[in-house]
Coordinates of C-alpha atoms and ligand atoms in Angstrom, one line a residue:
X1 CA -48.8 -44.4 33.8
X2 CA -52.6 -43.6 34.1
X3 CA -51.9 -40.5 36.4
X4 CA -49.6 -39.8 33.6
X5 CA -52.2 -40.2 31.1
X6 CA -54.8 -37.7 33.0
X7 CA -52.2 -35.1 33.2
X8 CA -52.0 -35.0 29.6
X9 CA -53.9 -34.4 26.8
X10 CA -57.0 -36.7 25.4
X11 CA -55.8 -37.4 22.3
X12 CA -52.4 -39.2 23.9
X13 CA -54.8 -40.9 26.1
X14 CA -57.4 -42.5 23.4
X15 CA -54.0 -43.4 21.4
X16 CA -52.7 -45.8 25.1
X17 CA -56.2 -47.3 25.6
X18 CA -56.3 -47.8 21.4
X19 CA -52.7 -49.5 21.5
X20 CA -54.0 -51.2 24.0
X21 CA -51.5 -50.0 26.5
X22 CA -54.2 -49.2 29.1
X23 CA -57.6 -50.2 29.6
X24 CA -60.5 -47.9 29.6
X25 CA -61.8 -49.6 32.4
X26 CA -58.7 -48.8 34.4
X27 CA -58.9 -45.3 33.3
X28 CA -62.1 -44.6 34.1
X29 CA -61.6 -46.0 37.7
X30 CA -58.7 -43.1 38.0
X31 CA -61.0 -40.8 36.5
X32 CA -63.0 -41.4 38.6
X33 CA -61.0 -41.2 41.9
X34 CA -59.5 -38.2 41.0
X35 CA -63.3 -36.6 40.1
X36 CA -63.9 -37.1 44.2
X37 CA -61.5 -35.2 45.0
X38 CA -62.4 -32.4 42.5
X39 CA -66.1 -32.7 43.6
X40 CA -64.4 -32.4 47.3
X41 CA -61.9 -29.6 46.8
X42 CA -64.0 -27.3 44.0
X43 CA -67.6 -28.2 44.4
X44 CA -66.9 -28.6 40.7
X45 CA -69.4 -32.0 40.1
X46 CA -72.4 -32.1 41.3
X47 CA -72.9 -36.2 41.0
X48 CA -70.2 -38.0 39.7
X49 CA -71.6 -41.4 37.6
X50 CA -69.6 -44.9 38.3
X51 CA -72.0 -46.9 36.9
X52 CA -72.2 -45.2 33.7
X53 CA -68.4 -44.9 33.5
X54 CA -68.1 -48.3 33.6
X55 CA -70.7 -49.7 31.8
X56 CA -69.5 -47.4 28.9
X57 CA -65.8 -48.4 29.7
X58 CA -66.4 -51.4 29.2
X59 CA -67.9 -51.0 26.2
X60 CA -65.1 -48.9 24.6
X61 CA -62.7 -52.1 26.2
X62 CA -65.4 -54.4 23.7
X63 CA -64.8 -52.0 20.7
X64 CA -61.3 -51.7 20.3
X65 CA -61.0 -55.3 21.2
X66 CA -62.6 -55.9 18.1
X67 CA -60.2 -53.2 15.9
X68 CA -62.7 -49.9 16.2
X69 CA -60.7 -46.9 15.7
X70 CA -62.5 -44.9 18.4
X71 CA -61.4 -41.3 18.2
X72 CA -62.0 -40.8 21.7
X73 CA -61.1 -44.6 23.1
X74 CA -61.5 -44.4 27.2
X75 CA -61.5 -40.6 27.7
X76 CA -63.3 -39.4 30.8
X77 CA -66.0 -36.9 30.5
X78 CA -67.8 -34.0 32.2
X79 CA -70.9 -33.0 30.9
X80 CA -72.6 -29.5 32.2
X81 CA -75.5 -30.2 34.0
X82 CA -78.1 -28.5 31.8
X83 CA -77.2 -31.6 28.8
X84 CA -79.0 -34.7 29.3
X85 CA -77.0 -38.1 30.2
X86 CA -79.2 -41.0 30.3
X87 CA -80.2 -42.0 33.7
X88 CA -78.8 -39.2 35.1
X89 CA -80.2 -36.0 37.2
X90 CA -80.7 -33.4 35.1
X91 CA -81.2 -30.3 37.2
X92 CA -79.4 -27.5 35.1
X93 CA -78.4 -25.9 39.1
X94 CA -82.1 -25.2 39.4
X95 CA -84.7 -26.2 42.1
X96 CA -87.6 -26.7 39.8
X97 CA -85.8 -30.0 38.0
X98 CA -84.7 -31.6 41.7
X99 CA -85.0 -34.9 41.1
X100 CA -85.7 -35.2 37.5
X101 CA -83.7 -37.8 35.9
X102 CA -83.2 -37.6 32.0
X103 CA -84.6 -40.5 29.5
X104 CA -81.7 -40.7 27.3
X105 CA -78.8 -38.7 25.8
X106 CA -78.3 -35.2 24.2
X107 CA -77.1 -35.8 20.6
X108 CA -74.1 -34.4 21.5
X109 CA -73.2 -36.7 24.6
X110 CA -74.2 -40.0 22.2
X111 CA -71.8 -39.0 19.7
X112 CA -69.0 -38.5 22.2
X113 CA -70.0 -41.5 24.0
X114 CA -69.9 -43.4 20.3
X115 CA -66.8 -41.8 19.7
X116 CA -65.2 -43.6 22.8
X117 CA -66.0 -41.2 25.8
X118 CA -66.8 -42.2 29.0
X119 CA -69.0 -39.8 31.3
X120 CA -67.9 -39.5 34.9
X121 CA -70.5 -37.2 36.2
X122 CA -72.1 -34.0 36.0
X123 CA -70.8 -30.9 36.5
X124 CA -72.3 -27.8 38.4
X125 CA -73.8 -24.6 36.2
X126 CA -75.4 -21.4 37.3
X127 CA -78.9 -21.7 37.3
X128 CA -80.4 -22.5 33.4
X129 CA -76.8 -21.2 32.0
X130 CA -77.5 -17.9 33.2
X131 CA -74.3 -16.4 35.3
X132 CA -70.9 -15.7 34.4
X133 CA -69.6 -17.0 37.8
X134 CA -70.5 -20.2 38.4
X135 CA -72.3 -18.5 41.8
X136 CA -76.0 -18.9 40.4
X137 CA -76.4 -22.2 41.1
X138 CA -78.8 -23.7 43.4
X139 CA -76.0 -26.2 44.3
X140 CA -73.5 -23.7 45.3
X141 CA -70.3 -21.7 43.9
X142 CA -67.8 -23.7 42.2
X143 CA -63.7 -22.5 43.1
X144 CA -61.3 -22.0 40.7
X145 CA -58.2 -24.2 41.0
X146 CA -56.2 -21.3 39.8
X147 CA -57.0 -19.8 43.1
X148 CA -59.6 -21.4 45.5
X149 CA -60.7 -17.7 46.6
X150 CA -61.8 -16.6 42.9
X151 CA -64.7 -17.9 40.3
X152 CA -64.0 -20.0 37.7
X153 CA -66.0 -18.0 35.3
X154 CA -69.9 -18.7 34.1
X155 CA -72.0 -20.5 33.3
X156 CA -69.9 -23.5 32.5
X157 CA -67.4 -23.5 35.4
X158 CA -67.8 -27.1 36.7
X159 CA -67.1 -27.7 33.8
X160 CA -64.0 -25.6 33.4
X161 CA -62.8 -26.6 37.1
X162 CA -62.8 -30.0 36.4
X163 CA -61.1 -30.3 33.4
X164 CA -58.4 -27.5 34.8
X165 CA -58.0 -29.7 38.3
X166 CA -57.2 -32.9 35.8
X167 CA -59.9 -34.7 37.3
X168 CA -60.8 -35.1 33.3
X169 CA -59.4 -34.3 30.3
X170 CA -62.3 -33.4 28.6
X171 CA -65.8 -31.5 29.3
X172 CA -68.1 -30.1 27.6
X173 CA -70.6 -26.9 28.0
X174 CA -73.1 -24.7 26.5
X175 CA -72.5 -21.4 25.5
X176 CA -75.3 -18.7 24.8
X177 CA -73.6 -15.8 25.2
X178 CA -69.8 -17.1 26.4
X179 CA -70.4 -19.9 28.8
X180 CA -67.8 -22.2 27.1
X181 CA -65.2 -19.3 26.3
X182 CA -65.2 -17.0 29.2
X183 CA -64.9 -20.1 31.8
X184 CA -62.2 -21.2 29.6
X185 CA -60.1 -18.8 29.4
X186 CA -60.3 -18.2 33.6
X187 CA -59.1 -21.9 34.1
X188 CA -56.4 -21.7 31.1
X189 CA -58.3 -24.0 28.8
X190 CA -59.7 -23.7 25.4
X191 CA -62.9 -23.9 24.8
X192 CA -64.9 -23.6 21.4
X193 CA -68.4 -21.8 20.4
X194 CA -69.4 -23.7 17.3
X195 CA -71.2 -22.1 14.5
X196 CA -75.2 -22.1 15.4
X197 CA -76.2 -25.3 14.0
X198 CA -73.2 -27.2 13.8
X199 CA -74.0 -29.1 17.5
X200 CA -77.3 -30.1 17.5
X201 CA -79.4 -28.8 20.6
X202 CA -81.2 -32.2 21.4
X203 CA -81.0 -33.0 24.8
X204 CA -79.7 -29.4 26.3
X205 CA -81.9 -27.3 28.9
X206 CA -83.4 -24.9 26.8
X207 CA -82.1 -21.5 27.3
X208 CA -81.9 -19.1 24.7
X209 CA -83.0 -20.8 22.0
X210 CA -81.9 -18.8 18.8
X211 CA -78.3 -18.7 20.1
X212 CA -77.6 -21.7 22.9
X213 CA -74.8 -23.9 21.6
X214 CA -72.8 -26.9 23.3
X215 CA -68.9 -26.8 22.8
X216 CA -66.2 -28.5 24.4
X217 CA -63.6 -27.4 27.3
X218 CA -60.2 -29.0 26.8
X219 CA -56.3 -28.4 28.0
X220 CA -55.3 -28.9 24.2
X221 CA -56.7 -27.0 20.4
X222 CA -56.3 -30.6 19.3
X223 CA -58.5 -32.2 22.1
X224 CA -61.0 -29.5 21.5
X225 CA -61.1 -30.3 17.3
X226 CA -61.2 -33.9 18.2
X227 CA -63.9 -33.7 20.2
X228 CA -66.1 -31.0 18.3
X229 CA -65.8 -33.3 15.4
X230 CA -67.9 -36.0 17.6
X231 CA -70.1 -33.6 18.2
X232 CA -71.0 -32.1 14.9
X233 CA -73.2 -32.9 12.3
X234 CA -76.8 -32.5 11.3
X235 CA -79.8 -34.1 13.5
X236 CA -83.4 -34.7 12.9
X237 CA -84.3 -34.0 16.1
X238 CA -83.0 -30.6 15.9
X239 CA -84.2 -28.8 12.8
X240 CA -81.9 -26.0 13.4
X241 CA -78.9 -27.8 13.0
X242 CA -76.7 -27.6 9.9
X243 CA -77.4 -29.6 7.0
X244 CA -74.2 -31.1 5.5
X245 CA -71.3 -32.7 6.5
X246 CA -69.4 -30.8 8.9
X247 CA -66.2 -29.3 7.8
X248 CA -62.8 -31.5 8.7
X249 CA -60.9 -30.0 11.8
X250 CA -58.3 -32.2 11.8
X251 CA -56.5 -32.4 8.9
X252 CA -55.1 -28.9 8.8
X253 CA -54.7 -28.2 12.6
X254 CA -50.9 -27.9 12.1
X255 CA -50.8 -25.8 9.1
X256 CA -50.3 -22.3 11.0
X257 CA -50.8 -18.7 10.6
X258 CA -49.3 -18.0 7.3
X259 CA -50.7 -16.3 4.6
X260 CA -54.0 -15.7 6.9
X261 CA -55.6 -12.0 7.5
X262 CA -56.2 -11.2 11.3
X263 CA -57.8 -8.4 12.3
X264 CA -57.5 -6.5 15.9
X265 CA -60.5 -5.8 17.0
X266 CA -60.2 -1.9 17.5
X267 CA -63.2 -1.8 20.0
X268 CA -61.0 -3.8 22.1
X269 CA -59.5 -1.3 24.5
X270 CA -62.0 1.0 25.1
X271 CA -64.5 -1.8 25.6
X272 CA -67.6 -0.9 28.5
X273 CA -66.5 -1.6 32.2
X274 CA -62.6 -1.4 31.3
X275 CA -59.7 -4.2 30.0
X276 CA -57.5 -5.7 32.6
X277 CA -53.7 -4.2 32.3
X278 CA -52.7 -7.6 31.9
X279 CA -55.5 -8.8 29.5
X280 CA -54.2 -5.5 27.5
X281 CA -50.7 -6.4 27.3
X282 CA -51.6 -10.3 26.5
X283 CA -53.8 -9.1 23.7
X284 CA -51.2 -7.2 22.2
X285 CA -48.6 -10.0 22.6
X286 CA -50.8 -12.5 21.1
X287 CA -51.1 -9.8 17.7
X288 CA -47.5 -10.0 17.5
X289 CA -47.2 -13.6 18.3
X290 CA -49.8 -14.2 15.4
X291 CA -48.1 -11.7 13.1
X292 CA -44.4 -13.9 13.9
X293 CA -46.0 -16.6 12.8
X294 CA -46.4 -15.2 9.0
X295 CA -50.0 -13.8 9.7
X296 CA -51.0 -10.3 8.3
X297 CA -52.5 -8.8 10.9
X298 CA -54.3 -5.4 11.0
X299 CA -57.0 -3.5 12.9
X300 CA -60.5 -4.1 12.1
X301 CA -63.6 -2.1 13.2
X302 CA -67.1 -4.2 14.3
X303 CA -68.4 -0.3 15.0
X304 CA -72.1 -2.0 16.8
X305 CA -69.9 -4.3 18.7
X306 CA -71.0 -2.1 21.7
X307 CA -74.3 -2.3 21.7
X308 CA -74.1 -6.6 22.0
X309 CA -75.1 -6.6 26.0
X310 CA -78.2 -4.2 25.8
X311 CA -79.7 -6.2 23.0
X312 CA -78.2 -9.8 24.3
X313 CA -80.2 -8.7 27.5
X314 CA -83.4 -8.6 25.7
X315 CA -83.4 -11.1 23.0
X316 CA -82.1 -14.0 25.6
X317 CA -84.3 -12.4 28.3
X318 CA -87.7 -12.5 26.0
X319 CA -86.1 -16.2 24.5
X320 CA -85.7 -17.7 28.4
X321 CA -89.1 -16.1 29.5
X322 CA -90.7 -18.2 26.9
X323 CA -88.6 -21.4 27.3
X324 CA -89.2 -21.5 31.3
X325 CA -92.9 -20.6 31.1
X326 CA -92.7 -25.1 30.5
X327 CA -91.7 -25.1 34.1
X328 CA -94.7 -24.6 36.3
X329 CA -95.4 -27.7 38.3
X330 CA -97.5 -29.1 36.1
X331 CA -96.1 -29.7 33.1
X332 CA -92.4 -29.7 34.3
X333 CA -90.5 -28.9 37.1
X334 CA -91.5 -29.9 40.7
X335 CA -95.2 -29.2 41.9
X336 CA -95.0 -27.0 45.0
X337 CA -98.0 -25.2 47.2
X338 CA -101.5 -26.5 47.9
X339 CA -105.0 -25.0 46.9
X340 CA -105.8 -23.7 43.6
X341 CA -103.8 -23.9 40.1
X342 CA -103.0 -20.4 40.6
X343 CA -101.2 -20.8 44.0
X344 CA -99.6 -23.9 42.7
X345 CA -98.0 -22.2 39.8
X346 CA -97.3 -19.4 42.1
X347 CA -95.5 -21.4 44.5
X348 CA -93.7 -24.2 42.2
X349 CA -92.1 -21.2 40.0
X350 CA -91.4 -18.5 43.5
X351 CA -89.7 -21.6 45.1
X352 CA -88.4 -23.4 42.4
X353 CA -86.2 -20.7 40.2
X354 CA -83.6 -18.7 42.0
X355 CA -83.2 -14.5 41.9
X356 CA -81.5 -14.1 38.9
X357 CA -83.6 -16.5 37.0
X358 CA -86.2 -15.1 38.4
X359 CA -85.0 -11.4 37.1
X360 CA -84.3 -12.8 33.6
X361 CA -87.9 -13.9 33.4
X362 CA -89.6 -10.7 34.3
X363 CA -87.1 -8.6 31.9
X364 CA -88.0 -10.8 29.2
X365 CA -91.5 -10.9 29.7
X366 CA -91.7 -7.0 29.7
X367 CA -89.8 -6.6 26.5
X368 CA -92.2 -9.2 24.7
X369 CA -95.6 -7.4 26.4
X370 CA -97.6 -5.7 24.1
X371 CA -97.3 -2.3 24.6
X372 CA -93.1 -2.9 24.5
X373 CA -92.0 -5.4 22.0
X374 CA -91.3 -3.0 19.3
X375 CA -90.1 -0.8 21.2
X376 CA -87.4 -3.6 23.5
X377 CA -87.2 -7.3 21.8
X378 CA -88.1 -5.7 18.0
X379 CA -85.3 -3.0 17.9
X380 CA -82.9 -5.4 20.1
X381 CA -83.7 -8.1 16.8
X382 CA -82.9 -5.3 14.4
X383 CA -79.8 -3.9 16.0
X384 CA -79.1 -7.2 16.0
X385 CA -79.0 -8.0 12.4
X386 CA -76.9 -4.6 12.1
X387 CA -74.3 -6.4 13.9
X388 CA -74.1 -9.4 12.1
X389 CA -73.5 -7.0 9.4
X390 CA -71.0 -5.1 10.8
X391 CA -69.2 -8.5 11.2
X392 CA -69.9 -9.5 7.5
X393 CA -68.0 -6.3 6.6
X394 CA -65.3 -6.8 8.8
X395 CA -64.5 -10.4 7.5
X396 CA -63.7 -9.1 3.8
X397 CA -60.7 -7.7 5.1
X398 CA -59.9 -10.7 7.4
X399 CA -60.2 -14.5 7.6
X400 CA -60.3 -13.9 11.8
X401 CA -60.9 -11.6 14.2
X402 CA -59.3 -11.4 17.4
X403 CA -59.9 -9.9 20.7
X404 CA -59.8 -10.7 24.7
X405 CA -62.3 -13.5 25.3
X406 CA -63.0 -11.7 29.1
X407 CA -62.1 -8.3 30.3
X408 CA -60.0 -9.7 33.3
X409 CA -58.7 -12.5 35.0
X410 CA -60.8 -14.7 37.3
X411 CA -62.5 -12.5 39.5
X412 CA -62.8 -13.2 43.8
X413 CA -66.0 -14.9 44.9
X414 CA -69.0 -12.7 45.4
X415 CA -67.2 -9.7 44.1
X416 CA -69.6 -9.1 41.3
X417 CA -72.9 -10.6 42.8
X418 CA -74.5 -7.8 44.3
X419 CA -73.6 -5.7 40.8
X420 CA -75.9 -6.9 37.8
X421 CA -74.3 -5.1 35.3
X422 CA -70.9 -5.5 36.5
X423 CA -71.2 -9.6 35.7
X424 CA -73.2 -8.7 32.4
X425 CA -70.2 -7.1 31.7
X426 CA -68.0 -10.1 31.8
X427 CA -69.3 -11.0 28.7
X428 CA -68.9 -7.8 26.6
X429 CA -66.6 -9.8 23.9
X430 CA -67.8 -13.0 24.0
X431 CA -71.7 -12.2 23.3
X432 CA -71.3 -10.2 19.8
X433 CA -70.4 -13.6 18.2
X434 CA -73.6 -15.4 20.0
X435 CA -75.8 -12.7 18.8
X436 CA -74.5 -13.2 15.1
X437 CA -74.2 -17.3 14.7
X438 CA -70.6 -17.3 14.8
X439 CA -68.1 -19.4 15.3
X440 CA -65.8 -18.4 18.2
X441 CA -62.7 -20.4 20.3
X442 CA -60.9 -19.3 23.4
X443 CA -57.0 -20.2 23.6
X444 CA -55.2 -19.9 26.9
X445 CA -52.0 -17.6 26.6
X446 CA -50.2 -17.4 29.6
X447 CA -50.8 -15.7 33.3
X448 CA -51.1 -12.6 34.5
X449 CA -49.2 -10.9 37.2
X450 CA -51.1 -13.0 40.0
X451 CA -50.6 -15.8 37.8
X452 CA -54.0 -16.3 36.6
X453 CA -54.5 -17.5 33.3
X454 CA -55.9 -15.4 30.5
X455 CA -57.5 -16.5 27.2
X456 CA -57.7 -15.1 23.8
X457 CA -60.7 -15.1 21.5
X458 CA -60.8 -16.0 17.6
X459 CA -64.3 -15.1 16.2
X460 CA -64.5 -16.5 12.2
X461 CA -67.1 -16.7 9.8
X462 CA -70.1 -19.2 9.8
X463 CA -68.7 -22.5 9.3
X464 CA -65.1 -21.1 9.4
X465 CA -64.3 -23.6 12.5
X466 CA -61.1 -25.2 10.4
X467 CA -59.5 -21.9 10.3
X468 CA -60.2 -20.6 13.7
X469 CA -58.4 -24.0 15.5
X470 CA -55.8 -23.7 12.9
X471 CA -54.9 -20.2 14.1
X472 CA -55.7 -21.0 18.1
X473 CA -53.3 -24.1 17.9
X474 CA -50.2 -21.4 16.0
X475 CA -51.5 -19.3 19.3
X476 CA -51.0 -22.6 21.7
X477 CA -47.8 -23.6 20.2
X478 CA -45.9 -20.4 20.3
X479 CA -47.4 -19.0 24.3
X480 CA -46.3 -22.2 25.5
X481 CA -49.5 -21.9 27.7
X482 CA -51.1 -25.2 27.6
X483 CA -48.4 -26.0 30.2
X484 CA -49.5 -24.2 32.6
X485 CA -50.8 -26.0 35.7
X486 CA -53.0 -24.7 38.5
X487 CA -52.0 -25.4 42.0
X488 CA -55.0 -27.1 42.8
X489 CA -54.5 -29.9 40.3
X490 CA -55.8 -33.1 41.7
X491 CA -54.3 -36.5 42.0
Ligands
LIG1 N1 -73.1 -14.9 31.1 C1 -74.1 -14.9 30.1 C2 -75.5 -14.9 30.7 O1 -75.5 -14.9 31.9 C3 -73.9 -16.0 29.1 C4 -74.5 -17.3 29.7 C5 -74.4 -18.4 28.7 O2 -73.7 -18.4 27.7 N2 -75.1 -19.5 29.1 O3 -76.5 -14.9 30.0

């Protein structure tokens, strides 16, 4: 009954270890098992945690014992390894953090762990979240158990891998400019971008500050609003984080498409670097699909929609330039070299951060220098406040916009690395919402030709979460695709 119980969705398993028809205890030792062999077959943990799991297992065992209603009762967790787990290495696939273990938990894991979760182990990133390919990692690649040969999409994708190999259920990421969505939807899950603010940042690897957010990776839209409920919610510790209660996701899940506006992203098709014949045909399938289910759906124009990877390219640079300028051996990160300060920065940040960290620093420090911020971060901050207006104007005339959450399918292993701009590219739908604050979710909706999966992407208003899961579950339930399972699905 517990393999059972992995296979499926979260929500059916915190309802058996709530009714008390399996431990969490038990669960978690299956969870556990079946993480080894994930780690094994994918590369996609980097340390799995069975003293946490069952330490907190027990706990959840104490809790419902006593009639809590945990949410989340017993279900195993991944968590990205650039979020902070108490006791755990925290290296975010970097060099520079080897060996650092973290003090306590990100906001966002305490909640789910309060919420029932258990936490497995951490899962492998590309270096500081940047990478759309899992292959930036100091750790190594992760595989995609869609097809062992192919990525399982950036900079999430141990997290993605794991929760697609049912190793866990549940996982969750952080997404600057796509790293929940775009590994989602190349392992066939969904995964959510939350409105900036609604997850507090405490406890996450700085990135890009003005647009890093941690969402969740699930097999079900129900798993993913169950969990992003945990999650939500304001925090002291993070003054950017939304004031207010957080708008129910639950309670109107099932109540489908109709009478909502959708709008077709017209952009779509002649998007930069191409669409995927098959991504092409899905997108149109899902319009239709959405449009059976009593939504009015309609192109809509986000005209600067284009110019999202030049100016995500400078505002994330200049932001991560900044945020790693912590990490020189002294303050943080590990101390390398010998002699003077000089050398020792020198050779702490030369061997500690890897090429395309390394890149991302010196592009963002030339668009902040003097003589080139107005002309590089200042226009890329204007342009970019053009853009969120271009989405303000598109959402009078619809409650949702939709469009491909990545141009293709899972790509092969080293196909893009030696082509910058190429992986930038993976991310020309997923970043305009990142640069504007908005809410976004990626919904699995069937395989392509080679029988990879391929996701769909909902972008909504700020705050418009309820409406976006509402319409990805009417997606879910009529493509059938949360069925699909990959061949490499552990055991
Ligand atoms: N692939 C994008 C990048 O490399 C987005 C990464 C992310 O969201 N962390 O910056």
């Amino acid at each position: 009954m517990i393999e059972g119980l992995l296979d499926g969705p979260a929500h059916e398993l915190a309802a058996a270890v709530r009714d008390g028809r399996v431990r969490a205890a038990e669960v978690a030792e299956a969870a556990l098992r079946r993480a080894a062999k994930a780690k094994e077959a994918h590369g996609s943990f980097l340390v799995l945690s069975p003293e946490t799991a069952r330490a907190q297992a027990a706990d959840v065992d104490r809790r419902i014992a006593s009639g809590e209603p945990l949410p989340l009762a017993g279900v195993p967790l991944a968590v990205k390894d650039n979020i902070n787990v108490a006791g755990l290495p925290t290296t975010a696939g970097s060099r520079i953090l080897a060996g650092f273990a973290s003090a306590d938990d990100a906001t966002c894991v305490a909640r789910l762990v309060a919420g029932g979760c258990v936490v497995v182990g951490k899962t492998s990133c590309d270096e500081f979240g940047m990478g759309s390919s899992n292959e930036n990692g100091a750790w190594g690649p992760v595989r995609n158990p869609w097809d062992p040969t192919r990525v399982p999409g950036g900079s999430s994708g141990g997290s993605a891998a794991a929760v697609a190999a049912r190793a866990v259920p549940l996982a969750i990421g952080t997404d600057t400019g796509g790293s929940v969505r775009q590994p989602a939807a190349l392992c066939g899950l969904v995964g959510v971008k939350p409105t900036y603010g609604r997850v507090p940042r405490y406890g996450l690897v700085a990135f890009a500050s003005s647009l890093d957010q941690a969402g969740p990776l699930a097999r079900t839209v129900r798993d993913a609003a169950l969990a992003l409920s945990a999650m939500s919610g304001p925090d002291p510790r993070d003054s950017t984080s939304l004031q207010g209660a957080p708008p129910d996701l639950l309670s109107g899940l099932e109540r489908g498409a109709e009478g909502l506006r959708v709008g077709v992203l017209a952009e779509a098709e002649g998007a930069e670097g191409g669409l995927h014949r098959d991504v092409a045909a899905a997108f149109r399938r899902t319009a239709d699909l959405l449009r059976a289910a009593g939504a009015a759906v309609a192109p809509v124009s986000v005209p600067r929609v284009a110019l999202a990877i030049p100016v995500y390219y400078l505002v994330a640079t200049a932001e991560a330039s900044s945020n790693l300028s912590r990490f020189d051996g002294v303050r943080y990160g590990a101390r390398q070299g010998e002699g003077d300060l000089g050398e020792l920065y020198r050779a702490s940040r030369s061997r500690g951060f890897g090429p395309e960290v390394k890149r991302r620093i010196l592009l963002g420090t030339f668009a902040l220098s003097a003589g080139y911020h107005d002309a590089y971060y200042g226009r890329a901050q204007k342009v970019r406040g053009l853009l969120a207006r271009d989405f303000s104007e598109a959402f009078l005339a619809c409650d949702a916009i939709l469009c491909p959450t990545s141009p293709e399918p899972a790509f092969p292993l080293g196909s893009k690395t030696g082509d910058p701009l190429s992986m930038y590219l993976a991310d020309v739908f997923t970043v305009p919402a990142s640069l504007a604050g908005l809410p976004a979710v990626s919904v699995p909706v069937g395989l392509s030709s080679e029988g990879l999966p391929i996701g769909m992407q909902l972008v909504g208003t700020a705050g418009s979460e309820p409406t976006l899961l509402a319409l990805a579950r009417a997606v879910e339930k009529a493509s059938g695709a949360a069925a699909d399972r990959p061949p490499g699905a552990v055991r």
